mmCIF file of C-alpha atoms in Angstrom:
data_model
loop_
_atom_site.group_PDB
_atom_site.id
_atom_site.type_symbol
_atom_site.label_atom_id
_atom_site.label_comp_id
_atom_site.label_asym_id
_atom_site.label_seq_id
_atom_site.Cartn_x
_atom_site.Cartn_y
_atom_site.Cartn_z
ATOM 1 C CA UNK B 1240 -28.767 106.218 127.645
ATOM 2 C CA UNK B 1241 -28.996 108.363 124.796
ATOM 3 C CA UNK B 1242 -30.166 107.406 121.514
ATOM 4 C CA UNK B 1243 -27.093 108.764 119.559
ATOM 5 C CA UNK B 1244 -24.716 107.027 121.971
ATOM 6 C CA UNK B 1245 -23.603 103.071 121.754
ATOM 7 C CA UNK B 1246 -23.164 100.664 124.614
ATOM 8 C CA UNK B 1247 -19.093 99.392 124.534
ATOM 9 C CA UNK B 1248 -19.327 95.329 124.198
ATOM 10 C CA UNK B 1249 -17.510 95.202 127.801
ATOM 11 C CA UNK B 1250 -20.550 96.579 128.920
ATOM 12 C CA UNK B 1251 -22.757 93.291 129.690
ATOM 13 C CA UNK B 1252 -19.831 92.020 131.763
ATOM 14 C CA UNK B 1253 -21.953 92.217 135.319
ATOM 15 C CA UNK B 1254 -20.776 91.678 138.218
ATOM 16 C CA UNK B 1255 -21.834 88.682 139.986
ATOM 17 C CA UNK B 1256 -21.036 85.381 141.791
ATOM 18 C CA UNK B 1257 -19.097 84.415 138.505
ATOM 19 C CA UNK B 1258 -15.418 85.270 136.244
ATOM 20 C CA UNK B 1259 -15.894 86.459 132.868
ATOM 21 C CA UNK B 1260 -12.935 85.359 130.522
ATOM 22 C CA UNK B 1261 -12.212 85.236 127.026
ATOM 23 C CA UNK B 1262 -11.835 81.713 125.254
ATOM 24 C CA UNK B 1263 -10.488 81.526 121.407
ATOM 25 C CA UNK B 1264 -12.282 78.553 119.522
ATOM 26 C CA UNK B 1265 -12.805 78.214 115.856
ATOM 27 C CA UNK B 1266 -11.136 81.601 114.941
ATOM 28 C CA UNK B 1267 -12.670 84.310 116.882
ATOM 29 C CA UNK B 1268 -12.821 85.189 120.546
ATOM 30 C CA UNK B 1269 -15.828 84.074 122.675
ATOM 31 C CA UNK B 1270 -16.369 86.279 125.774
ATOM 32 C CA UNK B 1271 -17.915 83.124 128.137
ATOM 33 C CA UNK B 1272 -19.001 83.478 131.888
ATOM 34 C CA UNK B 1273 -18.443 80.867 134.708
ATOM 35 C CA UNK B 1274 -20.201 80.270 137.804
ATOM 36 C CA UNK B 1275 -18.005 80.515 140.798
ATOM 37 C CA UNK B 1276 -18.691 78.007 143.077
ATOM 38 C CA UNK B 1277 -18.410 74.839 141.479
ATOM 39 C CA UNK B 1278 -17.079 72.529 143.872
ATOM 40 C CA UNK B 1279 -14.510 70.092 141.653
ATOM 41 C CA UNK B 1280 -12.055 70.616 139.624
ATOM 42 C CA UNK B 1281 -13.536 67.633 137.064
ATOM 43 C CA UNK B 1282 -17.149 68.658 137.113
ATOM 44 C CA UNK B 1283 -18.662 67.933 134.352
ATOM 45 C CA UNK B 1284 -19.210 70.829 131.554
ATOM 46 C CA UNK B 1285 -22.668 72.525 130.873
ATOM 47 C CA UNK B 1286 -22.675 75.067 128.468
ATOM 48 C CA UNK B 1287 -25.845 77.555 128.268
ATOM 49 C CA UNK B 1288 -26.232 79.140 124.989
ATOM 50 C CA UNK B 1289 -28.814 81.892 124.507
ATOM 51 C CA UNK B 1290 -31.448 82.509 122.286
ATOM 52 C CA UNK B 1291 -31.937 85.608 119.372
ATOM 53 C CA UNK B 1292 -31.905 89.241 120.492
ATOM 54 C CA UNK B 1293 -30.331 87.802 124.081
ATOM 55 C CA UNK B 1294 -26.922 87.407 125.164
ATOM 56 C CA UNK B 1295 -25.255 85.777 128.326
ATOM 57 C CA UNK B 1296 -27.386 87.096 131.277
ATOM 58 C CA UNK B 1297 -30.215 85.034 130.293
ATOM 59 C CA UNK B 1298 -29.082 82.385 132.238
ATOM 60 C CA UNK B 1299 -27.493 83.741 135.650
ATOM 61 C CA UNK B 1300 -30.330 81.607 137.310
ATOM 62 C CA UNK B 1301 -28.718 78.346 135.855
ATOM 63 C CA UNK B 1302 -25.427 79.643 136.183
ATOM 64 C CA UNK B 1303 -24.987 79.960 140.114
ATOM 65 C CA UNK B 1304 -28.208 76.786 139.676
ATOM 66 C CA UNK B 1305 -26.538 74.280 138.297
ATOM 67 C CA UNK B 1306 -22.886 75.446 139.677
ATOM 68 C CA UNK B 1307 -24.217 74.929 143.343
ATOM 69 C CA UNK B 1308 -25.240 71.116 142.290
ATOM 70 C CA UNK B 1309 -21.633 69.910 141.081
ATOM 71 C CA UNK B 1310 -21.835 71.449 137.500
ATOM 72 C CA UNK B 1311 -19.007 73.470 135.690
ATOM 73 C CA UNK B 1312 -21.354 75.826 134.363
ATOM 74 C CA UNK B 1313 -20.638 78.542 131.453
ATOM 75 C CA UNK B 1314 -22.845 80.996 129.541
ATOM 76 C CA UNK B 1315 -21.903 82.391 126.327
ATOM 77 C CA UNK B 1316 -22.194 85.037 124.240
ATOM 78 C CA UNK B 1317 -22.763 83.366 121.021
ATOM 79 C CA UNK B 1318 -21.057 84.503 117.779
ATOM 80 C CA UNK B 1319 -21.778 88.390 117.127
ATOM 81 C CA UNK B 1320 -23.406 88.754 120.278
ATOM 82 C CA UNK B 1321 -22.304 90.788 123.476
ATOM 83 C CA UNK B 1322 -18.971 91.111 123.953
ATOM 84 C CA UNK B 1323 -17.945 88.359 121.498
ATOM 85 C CA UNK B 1324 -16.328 88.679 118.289
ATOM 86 C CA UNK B 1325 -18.539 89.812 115.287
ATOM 87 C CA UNK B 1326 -16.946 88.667 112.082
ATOM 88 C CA UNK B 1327 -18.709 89.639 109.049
ATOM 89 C CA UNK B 1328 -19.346 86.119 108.006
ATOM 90 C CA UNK B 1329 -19.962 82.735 109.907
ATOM 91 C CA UNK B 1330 -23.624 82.720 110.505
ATOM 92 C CA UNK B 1331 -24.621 79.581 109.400
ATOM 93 C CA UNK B 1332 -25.759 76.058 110.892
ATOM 94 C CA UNK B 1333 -22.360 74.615 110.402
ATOM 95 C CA UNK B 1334 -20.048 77.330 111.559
ATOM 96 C CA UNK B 1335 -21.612 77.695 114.671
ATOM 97 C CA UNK B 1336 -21.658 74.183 115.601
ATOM 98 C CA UNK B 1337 -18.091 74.260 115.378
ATOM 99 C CA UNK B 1338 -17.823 76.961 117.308
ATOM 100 C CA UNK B 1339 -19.551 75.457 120.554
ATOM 101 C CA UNK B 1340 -17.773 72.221 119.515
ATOM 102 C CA UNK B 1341 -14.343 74.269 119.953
ATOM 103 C CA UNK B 1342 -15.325 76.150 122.892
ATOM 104 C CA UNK B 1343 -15.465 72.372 124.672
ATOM 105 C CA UNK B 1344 -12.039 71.310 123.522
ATOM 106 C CA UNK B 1345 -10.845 75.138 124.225
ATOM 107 C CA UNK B 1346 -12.144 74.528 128.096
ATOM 108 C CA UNK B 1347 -10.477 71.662 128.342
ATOM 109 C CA UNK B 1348 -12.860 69.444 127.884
ATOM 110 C CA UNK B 1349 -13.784 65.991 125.687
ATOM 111 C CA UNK B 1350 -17.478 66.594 125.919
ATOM 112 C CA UNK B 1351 -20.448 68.884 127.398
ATOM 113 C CA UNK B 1352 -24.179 69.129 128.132
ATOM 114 C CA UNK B 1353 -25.504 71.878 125.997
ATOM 115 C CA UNK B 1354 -28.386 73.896 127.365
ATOM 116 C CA UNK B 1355 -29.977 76.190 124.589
ATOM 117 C CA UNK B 1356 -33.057 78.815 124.310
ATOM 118 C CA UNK B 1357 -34.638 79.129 121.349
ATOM 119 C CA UNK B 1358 -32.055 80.088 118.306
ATOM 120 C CA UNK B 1359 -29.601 78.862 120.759
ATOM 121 C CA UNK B 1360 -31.164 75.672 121.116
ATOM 122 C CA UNK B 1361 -31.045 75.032 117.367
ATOM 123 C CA UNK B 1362 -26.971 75.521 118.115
ATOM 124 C CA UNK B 1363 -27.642 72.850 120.663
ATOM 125 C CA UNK B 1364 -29.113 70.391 117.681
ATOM 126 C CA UNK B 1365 -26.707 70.836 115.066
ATOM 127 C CA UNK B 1366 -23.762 70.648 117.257
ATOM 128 C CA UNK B 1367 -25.497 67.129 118.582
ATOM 129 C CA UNK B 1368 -25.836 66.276 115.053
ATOM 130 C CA UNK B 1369 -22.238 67.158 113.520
ATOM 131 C CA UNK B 1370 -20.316 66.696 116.293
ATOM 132 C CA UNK B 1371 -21.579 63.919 118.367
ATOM 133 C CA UNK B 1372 -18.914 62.748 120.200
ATOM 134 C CA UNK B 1373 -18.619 66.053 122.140
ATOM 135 C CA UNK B 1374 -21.997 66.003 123.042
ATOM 136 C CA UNK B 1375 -23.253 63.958 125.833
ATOM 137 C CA UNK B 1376 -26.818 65.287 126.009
ATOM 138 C CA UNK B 1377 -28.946 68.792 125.080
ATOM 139 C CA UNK B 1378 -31.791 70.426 126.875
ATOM 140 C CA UNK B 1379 -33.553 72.777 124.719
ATOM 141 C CA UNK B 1380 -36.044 75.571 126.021
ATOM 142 C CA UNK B 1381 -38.630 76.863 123.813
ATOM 143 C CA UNK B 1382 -36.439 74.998 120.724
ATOM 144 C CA UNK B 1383 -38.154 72.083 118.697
ATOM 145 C CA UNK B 1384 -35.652 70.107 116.449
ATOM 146 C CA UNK B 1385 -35.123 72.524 113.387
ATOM 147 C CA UNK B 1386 -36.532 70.115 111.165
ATOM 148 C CA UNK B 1387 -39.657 69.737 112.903
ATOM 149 C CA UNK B 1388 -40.015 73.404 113.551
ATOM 150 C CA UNK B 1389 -39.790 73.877 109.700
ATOM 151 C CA UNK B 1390 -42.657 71.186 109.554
ATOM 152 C CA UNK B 1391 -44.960 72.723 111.568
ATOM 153 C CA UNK B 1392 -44.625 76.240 110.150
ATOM 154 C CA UNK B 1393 -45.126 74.969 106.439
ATOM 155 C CA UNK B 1394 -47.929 72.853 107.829
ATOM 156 C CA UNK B 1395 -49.906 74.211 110.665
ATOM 157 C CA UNK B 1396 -51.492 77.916 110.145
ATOM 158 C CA UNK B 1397 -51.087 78.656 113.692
ATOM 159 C CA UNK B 1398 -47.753 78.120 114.135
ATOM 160 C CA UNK B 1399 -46.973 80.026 111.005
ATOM 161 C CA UNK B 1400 -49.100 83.146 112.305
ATOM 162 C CA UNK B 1401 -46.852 83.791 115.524
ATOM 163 C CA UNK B 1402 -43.448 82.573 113.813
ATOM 164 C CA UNK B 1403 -43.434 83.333 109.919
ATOM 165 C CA UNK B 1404 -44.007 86.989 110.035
ATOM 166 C CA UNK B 1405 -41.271 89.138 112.017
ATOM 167 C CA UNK B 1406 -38.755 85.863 110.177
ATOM 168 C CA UNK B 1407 -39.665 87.084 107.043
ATOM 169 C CA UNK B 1408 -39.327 90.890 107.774
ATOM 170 C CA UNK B 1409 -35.597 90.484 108.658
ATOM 171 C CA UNK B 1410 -34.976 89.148 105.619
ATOM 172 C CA UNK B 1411 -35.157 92.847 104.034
ATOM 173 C CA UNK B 1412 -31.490 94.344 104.234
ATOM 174 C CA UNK B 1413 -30.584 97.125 106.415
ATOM 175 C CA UNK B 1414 -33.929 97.760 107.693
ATOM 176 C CA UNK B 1415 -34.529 95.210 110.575
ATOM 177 C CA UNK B 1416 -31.050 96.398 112.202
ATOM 178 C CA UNK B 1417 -32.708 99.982 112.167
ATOM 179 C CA UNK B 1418 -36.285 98.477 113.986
ATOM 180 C CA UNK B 1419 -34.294 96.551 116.293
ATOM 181 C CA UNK B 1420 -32.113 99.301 117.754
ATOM 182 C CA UNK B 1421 -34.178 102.507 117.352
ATOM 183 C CA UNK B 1422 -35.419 104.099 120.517
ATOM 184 C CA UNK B 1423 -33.012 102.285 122.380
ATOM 185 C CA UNK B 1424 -33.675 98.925 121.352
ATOM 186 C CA UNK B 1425 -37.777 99.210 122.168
ATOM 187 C CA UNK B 1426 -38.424 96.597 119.656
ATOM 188 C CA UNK B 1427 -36.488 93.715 121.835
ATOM 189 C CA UNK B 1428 -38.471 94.974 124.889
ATOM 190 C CA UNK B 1429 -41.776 94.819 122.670
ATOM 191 C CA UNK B 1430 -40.681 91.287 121.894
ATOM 192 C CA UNK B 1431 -39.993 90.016 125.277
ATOM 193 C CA UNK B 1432 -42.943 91.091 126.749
ATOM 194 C CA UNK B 1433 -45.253 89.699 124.241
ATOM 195 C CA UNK B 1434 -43.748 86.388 125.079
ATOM 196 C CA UNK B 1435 -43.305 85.957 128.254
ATOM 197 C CA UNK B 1436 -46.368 85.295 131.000
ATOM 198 C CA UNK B 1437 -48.475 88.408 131.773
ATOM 199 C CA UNK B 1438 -47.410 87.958 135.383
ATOM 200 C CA UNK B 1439 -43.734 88.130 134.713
ATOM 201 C CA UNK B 1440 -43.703 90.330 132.652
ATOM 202 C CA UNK B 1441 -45.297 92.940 135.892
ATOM 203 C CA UNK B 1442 -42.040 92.296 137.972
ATOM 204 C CA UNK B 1443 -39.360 94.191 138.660
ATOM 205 C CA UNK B 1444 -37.278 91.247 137.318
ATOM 206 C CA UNK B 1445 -38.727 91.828 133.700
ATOM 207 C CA UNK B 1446 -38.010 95.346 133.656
ATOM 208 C CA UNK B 1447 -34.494 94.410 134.536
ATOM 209 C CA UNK B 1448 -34.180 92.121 131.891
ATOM 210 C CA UNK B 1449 -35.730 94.302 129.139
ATOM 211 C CA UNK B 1450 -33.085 96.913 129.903
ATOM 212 C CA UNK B 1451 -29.860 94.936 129.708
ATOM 213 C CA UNK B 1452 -31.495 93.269 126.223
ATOM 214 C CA UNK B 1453 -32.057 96.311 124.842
ATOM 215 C CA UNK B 1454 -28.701 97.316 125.512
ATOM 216 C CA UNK B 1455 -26.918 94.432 124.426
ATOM 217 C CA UNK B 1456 -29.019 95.049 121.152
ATOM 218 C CA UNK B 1457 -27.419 98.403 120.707
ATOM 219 C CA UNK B 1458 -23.656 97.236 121.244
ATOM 220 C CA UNK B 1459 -21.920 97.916 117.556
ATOM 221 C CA UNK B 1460 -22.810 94.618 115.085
ATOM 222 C CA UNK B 1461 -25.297 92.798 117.764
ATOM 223 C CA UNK B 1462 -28.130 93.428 116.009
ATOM 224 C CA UNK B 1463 -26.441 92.779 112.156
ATOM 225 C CA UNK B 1464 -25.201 89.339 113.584
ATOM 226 C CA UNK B 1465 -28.183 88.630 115.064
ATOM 227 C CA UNK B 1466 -30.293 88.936 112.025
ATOM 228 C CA UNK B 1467 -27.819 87.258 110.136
ATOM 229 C CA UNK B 1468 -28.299 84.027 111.945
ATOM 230 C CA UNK B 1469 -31.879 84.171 110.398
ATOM 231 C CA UNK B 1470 -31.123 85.198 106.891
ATOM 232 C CA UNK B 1471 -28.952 82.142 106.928
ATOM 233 C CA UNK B 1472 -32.045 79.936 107.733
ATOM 234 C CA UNK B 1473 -34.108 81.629 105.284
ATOM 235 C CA UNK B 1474 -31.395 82.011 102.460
ATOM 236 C CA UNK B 1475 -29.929 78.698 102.337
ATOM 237 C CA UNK B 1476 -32.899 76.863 101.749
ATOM 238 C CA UNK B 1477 -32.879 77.533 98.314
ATOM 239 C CA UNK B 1478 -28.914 76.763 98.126
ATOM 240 C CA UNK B 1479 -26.742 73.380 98.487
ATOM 241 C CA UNK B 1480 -25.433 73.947 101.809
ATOM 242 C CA UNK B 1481 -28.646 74.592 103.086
ATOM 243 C CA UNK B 1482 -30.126 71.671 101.640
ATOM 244 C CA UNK B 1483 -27.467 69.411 102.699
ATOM 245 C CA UNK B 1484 -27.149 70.846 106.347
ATOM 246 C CA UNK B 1485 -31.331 70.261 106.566
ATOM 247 C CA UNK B 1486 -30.702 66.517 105.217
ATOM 248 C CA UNK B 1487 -27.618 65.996 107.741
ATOM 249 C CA UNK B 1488 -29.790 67.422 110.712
ATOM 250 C CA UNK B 1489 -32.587 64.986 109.862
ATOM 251 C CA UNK B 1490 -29.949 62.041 111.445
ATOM 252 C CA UNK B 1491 -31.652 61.024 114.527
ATOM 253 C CA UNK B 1492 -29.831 62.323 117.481
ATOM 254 C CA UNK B 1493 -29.156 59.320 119.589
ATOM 255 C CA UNK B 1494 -28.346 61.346 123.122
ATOM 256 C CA UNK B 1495 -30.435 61.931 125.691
ATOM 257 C CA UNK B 1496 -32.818 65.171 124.734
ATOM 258 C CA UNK B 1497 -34.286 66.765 127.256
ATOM 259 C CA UNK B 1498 -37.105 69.440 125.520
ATOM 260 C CA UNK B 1499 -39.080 72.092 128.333
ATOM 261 C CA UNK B 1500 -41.693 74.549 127.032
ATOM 262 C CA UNK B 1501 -43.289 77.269 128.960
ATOM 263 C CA UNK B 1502 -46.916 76.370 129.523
ATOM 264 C CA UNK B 1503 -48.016 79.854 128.410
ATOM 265 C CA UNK B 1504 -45.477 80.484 125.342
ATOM 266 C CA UNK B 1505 -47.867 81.837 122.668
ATOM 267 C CA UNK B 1506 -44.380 81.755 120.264
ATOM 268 C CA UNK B 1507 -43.820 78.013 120.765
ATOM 269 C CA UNK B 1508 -47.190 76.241 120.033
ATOM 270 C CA UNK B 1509 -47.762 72.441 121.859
ATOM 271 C CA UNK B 1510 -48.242 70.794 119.025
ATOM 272 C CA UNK B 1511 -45.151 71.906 117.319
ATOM 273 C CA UNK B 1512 -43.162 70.798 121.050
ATOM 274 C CA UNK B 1513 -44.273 67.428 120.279
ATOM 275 C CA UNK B 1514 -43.618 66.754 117.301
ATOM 276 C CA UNK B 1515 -39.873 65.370 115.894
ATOM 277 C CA UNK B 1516 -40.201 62.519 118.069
ATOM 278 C CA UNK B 1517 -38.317 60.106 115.644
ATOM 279 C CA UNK B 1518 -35.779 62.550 115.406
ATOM 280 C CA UNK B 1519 -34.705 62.062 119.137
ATOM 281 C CA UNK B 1520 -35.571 58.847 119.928
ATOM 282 C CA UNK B 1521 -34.340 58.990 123.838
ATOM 283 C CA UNK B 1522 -36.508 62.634 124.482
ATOM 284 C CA UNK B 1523 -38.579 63.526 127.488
ATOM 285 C CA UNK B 1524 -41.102 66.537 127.291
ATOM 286 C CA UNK B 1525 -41.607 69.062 130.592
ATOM 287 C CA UNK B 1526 -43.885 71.426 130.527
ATOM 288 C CA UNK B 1527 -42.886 74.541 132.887
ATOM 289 C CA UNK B 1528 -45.627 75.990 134.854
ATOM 290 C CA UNK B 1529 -46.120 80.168 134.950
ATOM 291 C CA UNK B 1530 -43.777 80.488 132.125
ATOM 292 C CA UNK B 1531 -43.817 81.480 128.666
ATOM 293 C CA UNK B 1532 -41.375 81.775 125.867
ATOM 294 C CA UNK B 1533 -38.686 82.634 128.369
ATOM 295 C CA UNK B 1534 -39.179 79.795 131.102
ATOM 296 C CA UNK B 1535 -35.405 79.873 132.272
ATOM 297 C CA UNK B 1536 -36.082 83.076 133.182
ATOM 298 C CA UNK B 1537 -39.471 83.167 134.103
ATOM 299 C CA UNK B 1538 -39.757 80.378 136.781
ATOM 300 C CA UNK B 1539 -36.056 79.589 136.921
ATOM 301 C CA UNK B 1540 -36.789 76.869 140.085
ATOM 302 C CA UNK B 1541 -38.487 74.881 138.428
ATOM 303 C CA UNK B 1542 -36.339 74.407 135.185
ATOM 304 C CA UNK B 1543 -33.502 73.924 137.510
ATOM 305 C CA UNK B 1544 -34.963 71.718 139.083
ATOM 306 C CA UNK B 1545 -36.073 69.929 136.015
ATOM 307 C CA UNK B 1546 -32.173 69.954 134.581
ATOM 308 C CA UNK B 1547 -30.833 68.201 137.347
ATOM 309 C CA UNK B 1548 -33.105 65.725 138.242
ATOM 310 C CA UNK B 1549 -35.364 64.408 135.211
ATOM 311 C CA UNK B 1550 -32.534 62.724 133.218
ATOM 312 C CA UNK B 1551 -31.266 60.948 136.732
ATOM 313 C CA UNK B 1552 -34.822 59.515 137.399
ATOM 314 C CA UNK B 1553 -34.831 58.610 133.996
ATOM 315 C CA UNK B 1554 -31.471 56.671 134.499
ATOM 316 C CA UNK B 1555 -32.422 55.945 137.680
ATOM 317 C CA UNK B 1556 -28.782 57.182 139.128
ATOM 318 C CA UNK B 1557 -29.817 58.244 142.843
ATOM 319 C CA UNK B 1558 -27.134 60.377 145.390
ATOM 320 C CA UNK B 1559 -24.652 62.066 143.547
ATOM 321 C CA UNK B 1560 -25.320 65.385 141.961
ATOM 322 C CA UNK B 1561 -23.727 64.851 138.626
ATOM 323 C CA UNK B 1562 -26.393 62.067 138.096
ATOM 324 C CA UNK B 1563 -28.572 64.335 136.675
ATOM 325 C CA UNK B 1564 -28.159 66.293 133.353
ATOM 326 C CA UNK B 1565 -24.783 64.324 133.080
ATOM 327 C CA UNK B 1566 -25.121 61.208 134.051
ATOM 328 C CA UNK B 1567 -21.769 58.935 134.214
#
């Protein structure tokens, strides 16, 4: 694709064994994607929000996954991302809460599971946190509670080596959008790679992956929205709603939290997965083998694996399929 041209936001609509439909919630149009082949009508919801710099396809493994075990399962293109609206405005903690808590009701649905990477993750928190009766439980991959990931980057050097940097360089305006979608997006490609396991990052998979990123990237306003979900964090910190949205997310979430981390992630650091424990009383920890930053992606099995079985041992529900991430 050539440098001078733009991707059209219909573009990451792939073909695949799922629909892709548009769902109004909170204002703006959502473009979501759902697996084909789940079985009942009343499956229970799982939502899969993505994580910065990403957009739906990050999750076609849990998609057709999770579908084929009883699951109504739908990926999103979060706000500003992909082929979903890009308002100008509507990038912080609280807005986007509401808008996964209105893409529930807009599906038809009371509640959900949320599944979130990363930034997407943090999604997953605060919508736990402000709207908890729509939320029956989270998994979170590569995504520490937002409080705790604040504590460990003011507090441990290491962690704020591989996180504090490239957060602090899209504060500058104008600038970032230019880094992330010159050469055809290289930068997101640069990023994945040095955060995912050496050994996926070889396969044919990866390169795969890195192209469709780094043309969702390029799609008009992706890369603006996506930074601005990051000035946010930075920016309100030193403003009221920031404070109070920090003080409202340090409620303990009383759900079941389900928290994986790719055993080679050099982004996420162990000690910063660990910690936030009061903040989730009823969390279990999984640690995915031959995975980094990216596990879903990266040994997709296994995390499936993990999200439909670990939260049905843990309330010992046996048979059905919806015991797992949902149990009844």
């Amino acid at each position: 694709m050539s440098s001078n041209s733009f991707p059209d936001p219909s573009s990451v609509r792939f073909g695949g064994p799922w629909a892709h439909r548009d769902v109004h919630a909170n204002g703006i149009r959502f473009h979501v994607v759902e697996a084909d082949d789940t079985e009942h009508a009343d499956a229970p919801l799982v939502l899969l929000l993505h994580g910065f710099a990403d957009f739906w396809w990050s999750w076609r493994h849990q998609l057709t996954g999770l579908a084929a075990q009883g699951y109504r399962t739908v990926a999103v293109d979060l706000r500003g991302y992909g082929d979903t609206d890009k308002p100008p405005r509507g990038y912080d903690g609280w807005t986007l809460a509401g808008d996964v808590a209105g893409l529930i009701r807009a599906l038809g649905h009371t509640e959900a599971t949320l599944v979130g990477h990363a930034e997407g993750g943090l999604v997953c928190w605060a919508t736990a946190v402000l709207h908890p009766r729509l939320v029956r439980s989270i998994a979170l991959v590569s995504s520490p509670h937002p409080a705790a990931l604040k504590s460990a980057v003011l507090r441990d050097s290491a962690q704020r080596a591989t996180w504090l940097p490239e957060f602090l360089r899209y504060q500058l305006p104008r600038y970032p959008e230019h880094v992330l979608t010159r050469r055809d997006g290289a930068e997101v490609e640069r990023l994945l790679r040095a955060r995912v396991s050496e050994s996926w990052s070889r396969t044919a998979e990866f390169t795969e992956t890195a192209a469709r990123m780094r043309a969702a990237i390029r799609i008009p306003g992706a890369a603006h929205s996506a930074l601005e979900y990051q000035r946010w964090a930075f920016r309100s910190q030193w403003r009221p709603d920031g404070k109070r949205f920090m003080a409202t997310m340090r409620t303990p979430v009383g759900i079941p939290v389900l928290g994986l981390r790719g055993e080679h992630d050099p982004y996420l650091l162990p000690t910063t997965f660990h910690r936030g424990a009061r903040l989730s009383p009823d969390r279990t920890l999984v640690a995915i083998p031959d995975a980094g930053h990216y596990a879903h992606q990266e040994n997709p099995a296994r995390v499936n694996e993990v999200l439909t079985t670990r939260w049905r041992e843990q309330n010992g529900v046996n048979g059905s399929p919806q015991g797992g991430l949902v149990s009844p």
